[in-house]
CSV table of N, CA and C in Angstrom, one decimal:
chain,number,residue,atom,x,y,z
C,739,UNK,N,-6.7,2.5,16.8
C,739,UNK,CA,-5.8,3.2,15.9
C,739,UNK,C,-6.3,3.0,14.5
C,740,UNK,N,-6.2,4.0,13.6
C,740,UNK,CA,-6.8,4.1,12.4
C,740,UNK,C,-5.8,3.8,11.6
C,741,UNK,N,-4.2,4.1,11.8
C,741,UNK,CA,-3.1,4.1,10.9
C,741,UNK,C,-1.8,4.1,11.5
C,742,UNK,N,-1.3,4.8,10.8
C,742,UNK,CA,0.0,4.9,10.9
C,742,UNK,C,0.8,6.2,10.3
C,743,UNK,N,1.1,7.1,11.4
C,743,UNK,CA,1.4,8.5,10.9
C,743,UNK,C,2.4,9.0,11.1
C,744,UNK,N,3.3,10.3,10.7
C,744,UNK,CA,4.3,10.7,10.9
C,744,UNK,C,4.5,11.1,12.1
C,745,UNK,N,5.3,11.1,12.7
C,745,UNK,CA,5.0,11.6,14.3
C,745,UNK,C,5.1,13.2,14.0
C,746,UNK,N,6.1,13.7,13.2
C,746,UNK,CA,6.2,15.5,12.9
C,746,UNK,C,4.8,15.9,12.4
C,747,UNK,N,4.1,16.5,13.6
C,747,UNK,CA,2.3,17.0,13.1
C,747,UNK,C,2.5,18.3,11.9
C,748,UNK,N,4.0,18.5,11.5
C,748,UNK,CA,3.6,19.1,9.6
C,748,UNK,C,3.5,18.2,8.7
C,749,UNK,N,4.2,16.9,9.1
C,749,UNK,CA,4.1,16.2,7.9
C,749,UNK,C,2.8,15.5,7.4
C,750,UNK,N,2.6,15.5,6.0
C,750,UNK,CA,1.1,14.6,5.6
C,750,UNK,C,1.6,13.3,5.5
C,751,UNK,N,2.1,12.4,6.0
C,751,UNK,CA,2.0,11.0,5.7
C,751,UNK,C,1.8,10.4,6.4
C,752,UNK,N,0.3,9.4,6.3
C,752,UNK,CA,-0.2,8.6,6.6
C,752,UNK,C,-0.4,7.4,5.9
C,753,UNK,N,-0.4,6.0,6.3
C,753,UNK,CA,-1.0,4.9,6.2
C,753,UNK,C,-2.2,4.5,6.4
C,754,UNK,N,-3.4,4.9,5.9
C,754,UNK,CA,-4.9,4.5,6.7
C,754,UNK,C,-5.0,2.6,6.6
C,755,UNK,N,-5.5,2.2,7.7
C,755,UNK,CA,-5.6,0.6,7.7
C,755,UNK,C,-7.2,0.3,6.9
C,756,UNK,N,-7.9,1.5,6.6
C,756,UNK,CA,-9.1,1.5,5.9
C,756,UNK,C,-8.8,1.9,4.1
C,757,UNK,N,-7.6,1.7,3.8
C,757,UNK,CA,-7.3,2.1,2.6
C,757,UNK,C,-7.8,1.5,1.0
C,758,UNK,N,-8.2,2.9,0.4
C,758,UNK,CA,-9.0,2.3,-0.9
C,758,UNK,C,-8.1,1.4,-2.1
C,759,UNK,N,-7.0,1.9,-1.8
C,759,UNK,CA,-5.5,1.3,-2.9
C,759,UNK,C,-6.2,-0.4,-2.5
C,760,UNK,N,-6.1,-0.5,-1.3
C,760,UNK,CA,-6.2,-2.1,-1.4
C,760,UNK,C,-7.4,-2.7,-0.9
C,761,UNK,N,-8.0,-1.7,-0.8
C,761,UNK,CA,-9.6,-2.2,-1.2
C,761,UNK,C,-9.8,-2.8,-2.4
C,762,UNK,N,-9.7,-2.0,-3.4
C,762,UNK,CA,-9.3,-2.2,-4.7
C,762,UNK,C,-8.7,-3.8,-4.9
C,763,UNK,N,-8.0,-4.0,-4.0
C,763,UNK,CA,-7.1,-5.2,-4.3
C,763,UNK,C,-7.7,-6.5,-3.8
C,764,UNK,N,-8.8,-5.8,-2.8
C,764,UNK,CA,-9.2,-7.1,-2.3
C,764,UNK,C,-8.4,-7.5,-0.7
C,765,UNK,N,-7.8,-6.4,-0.3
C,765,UNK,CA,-6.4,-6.3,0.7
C,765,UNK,C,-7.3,-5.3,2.4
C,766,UNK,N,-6.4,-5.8,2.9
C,766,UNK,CA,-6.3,-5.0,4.3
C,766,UNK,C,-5.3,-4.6,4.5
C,767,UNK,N,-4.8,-2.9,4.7
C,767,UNK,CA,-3.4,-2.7,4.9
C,767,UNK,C,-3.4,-3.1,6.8
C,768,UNK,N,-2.8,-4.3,7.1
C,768,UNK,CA,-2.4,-4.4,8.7
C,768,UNK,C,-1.0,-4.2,9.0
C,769,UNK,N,-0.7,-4.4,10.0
C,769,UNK,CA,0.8,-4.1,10.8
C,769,UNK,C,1.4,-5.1,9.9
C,770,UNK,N,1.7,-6.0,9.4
C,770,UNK,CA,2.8,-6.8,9.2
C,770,UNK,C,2.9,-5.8,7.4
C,771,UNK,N,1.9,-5.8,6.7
C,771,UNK,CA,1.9,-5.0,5.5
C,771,UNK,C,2.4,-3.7,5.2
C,772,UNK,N,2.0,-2.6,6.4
C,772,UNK,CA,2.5,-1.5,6.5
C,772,UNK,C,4.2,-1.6,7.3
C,773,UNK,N,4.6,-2.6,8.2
C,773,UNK,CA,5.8,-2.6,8.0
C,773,UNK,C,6.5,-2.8,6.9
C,774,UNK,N,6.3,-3.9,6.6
C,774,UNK,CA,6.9,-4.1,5.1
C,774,UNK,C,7.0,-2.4,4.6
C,775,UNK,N,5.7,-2.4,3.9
C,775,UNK,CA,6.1,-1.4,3.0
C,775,UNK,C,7.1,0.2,4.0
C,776,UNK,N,6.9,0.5,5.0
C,776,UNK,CA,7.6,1.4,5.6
C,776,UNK,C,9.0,0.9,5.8
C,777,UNK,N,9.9,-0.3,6.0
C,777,UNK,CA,10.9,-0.5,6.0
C,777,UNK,C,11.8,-0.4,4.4
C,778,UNK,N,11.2,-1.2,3.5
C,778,UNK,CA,11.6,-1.8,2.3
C,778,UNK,C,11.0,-1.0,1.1
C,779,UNK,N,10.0,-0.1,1.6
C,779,UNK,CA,9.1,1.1,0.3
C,779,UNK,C,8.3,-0.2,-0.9
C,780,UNK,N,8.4,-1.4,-0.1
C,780,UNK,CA,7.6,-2.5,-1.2
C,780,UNK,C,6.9,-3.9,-0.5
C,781,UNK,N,6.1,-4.3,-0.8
C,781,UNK,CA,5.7,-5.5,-0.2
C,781,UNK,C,4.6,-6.9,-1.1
C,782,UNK,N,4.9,-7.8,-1.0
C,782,UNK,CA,4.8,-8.3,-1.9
C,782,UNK,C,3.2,-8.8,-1.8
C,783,UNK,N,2.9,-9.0,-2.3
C,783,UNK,CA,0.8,-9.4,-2.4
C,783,UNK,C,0.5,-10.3,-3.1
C,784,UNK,N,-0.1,-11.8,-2.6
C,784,UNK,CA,-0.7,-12.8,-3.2
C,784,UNK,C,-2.6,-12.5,-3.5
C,785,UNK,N,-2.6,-13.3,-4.1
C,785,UNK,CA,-4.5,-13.5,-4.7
C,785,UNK,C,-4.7,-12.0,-4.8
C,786,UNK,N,-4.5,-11.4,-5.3
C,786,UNK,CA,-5.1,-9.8,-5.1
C,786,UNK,C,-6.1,-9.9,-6.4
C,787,UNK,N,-7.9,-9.8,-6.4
C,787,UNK,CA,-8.6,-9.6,-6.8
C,787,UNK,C,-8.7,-8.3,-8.1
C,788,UNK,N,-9.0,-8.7,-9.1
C,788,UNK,CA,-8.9,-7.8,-10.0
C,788,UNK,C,-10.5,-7.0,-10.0
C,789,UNK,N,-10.8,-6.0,-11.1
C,789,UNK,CA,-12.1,-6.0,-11.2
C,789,UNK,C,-12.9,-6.3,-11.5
C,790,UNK,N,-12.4,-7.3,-12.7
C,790,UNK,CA,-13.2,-8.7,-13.1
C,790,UNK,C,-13.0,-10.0,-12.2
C,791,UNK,N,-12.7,-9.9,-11.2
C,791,UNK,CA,-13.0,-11.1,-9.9
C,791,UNK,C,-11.6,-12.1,-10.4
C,792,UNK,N,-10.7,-11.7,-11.5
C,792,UNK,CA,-9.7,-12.8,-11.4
C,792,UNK,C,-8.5,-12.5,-10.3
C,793,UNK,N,-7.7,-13.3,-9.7
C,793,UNK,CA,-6.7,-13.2,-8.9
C,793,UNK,C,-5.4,-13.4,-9.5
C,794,UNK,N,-4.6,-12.2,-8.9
C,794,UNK,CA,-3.2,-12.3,-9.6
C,794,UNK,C,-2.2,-11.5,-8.1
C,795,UNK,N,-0.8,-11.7,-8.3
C,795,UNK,CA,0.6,-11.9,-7.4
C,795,UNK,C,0.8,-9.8,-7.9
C,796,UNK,N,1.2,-9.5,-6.8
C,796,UNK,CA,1.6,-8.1,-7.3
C,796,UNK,C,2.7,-7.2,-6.5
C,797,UNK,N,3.3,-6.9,-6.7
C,797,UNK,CA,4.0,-6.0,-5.7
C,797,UNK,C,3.8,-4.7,-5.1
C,798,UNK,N,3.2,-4.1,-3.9
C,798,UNK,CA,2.6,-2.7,-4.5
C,798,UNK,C,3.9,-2.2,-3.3
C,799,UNK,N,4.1,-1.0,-4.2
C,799,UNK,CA,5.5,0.2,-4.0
C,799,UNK,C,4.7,1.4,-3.1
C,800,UNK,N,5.6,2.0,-2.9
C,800,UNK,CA,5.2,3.1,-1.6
C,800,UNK,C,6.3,4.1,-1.9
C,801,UNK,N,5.5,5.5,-2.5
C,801,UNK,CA,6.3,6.2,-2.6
C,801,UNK,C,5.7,7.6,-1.9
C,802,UNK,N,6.4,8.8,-2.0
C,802,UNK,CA,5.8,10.2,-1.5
C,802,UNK,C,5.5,11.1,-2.3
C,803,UNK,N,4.5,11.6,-2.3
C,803,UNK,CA,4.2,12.9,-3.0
C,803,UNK,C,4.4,13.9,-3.0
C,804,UNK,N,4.8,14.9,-3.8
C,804,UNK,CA,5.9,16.3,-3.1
C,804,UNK,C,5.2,16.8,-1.4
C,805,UNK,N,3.9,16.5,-1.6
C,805,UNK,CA,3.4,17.2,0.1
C,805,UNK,C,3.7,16.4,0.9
C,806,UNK,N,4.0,15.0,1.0
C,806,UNK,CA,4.5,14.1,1.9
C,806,UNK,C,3.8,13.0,2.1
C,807,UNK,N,2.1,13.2,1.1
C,807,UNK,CA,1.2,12.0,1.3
C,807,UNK,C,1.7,10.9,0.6
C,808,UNK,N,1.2,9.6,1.0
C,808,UNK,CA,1.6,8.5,0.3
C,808,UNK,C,1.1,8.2,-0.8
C,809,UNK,N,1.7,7.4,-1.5
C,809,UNK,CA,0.9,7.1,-3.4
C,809,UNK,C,1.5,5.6,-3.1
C,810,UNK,N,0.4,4.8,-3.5
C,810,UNK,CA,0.7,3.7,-4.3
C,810,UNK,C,0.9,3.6,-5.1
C,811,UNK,N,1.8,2.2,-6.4
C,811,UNK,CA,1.8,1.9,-7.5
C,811,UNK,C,1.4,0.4,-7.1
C,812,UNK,N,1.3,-0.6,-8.3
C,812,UNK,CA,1.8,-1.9,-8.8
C,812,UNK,C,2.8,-2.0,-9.6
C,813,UNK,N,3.4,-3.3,-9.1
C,813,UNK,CA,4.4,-3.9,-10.3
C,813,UNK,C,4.1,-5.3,-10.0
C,814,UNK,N,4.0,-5.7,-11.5
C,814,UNK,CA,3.5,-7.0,-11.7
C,814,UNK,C,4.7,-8.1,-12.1
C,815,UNK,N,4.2,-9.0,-12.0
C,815,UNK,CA,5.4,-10.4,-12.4
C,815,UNK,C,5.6,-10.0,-13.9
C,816,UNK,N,7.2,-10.4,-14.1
C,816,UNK,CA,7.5,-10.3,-15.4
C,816,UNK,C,7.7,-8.7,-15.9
C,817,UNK,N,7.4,-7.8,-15.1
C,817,UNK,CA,8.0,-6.3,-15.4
C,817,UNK,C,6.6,-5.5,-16.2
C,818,UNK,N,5.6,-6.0,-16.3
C,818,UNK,CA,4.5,-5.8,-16.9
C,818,UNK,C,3.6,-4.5,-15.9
């Protein structure tokens, strides 16, 4: 299994487990992550690598795009 998809084959939303958002992070999106974020639309992330190699705590959010694909954000500690 590569993800995690709508079951309605109009809809575009997918979860890929090979995802560049948390590549970026230094992350693997797996089952316990992609629940989170599919129950709660948020999930919280420790050590997440920056691109200067430092590690920092982040929250990344899960929202939809008018076509139905998914979009990440961050929200960082302190509202930053």
């Amino acid at each position: 299994e590569k993800g995690w998809f709508c079951e309605n084959r109009e809809c575009r939303f997918v979860l890929w487990k090979d995802n560049a958002f948390f590549k970026r992070l230094g992350k693997r999106l797996d089952a316990h992550v992609a629940d989170k974020l599919l129950r709660d639309g948020r999930v919280r992330l420790k050590d997440c690598k920056s691109a200067k190699g430092k590690t920092y705590n982040a929250t990344v959010l899960l929202s939809c795009e008018a076509d139905g694909r998914s979009k990440f954000s961050l929200e960082f500690e302190g509202g930053c």
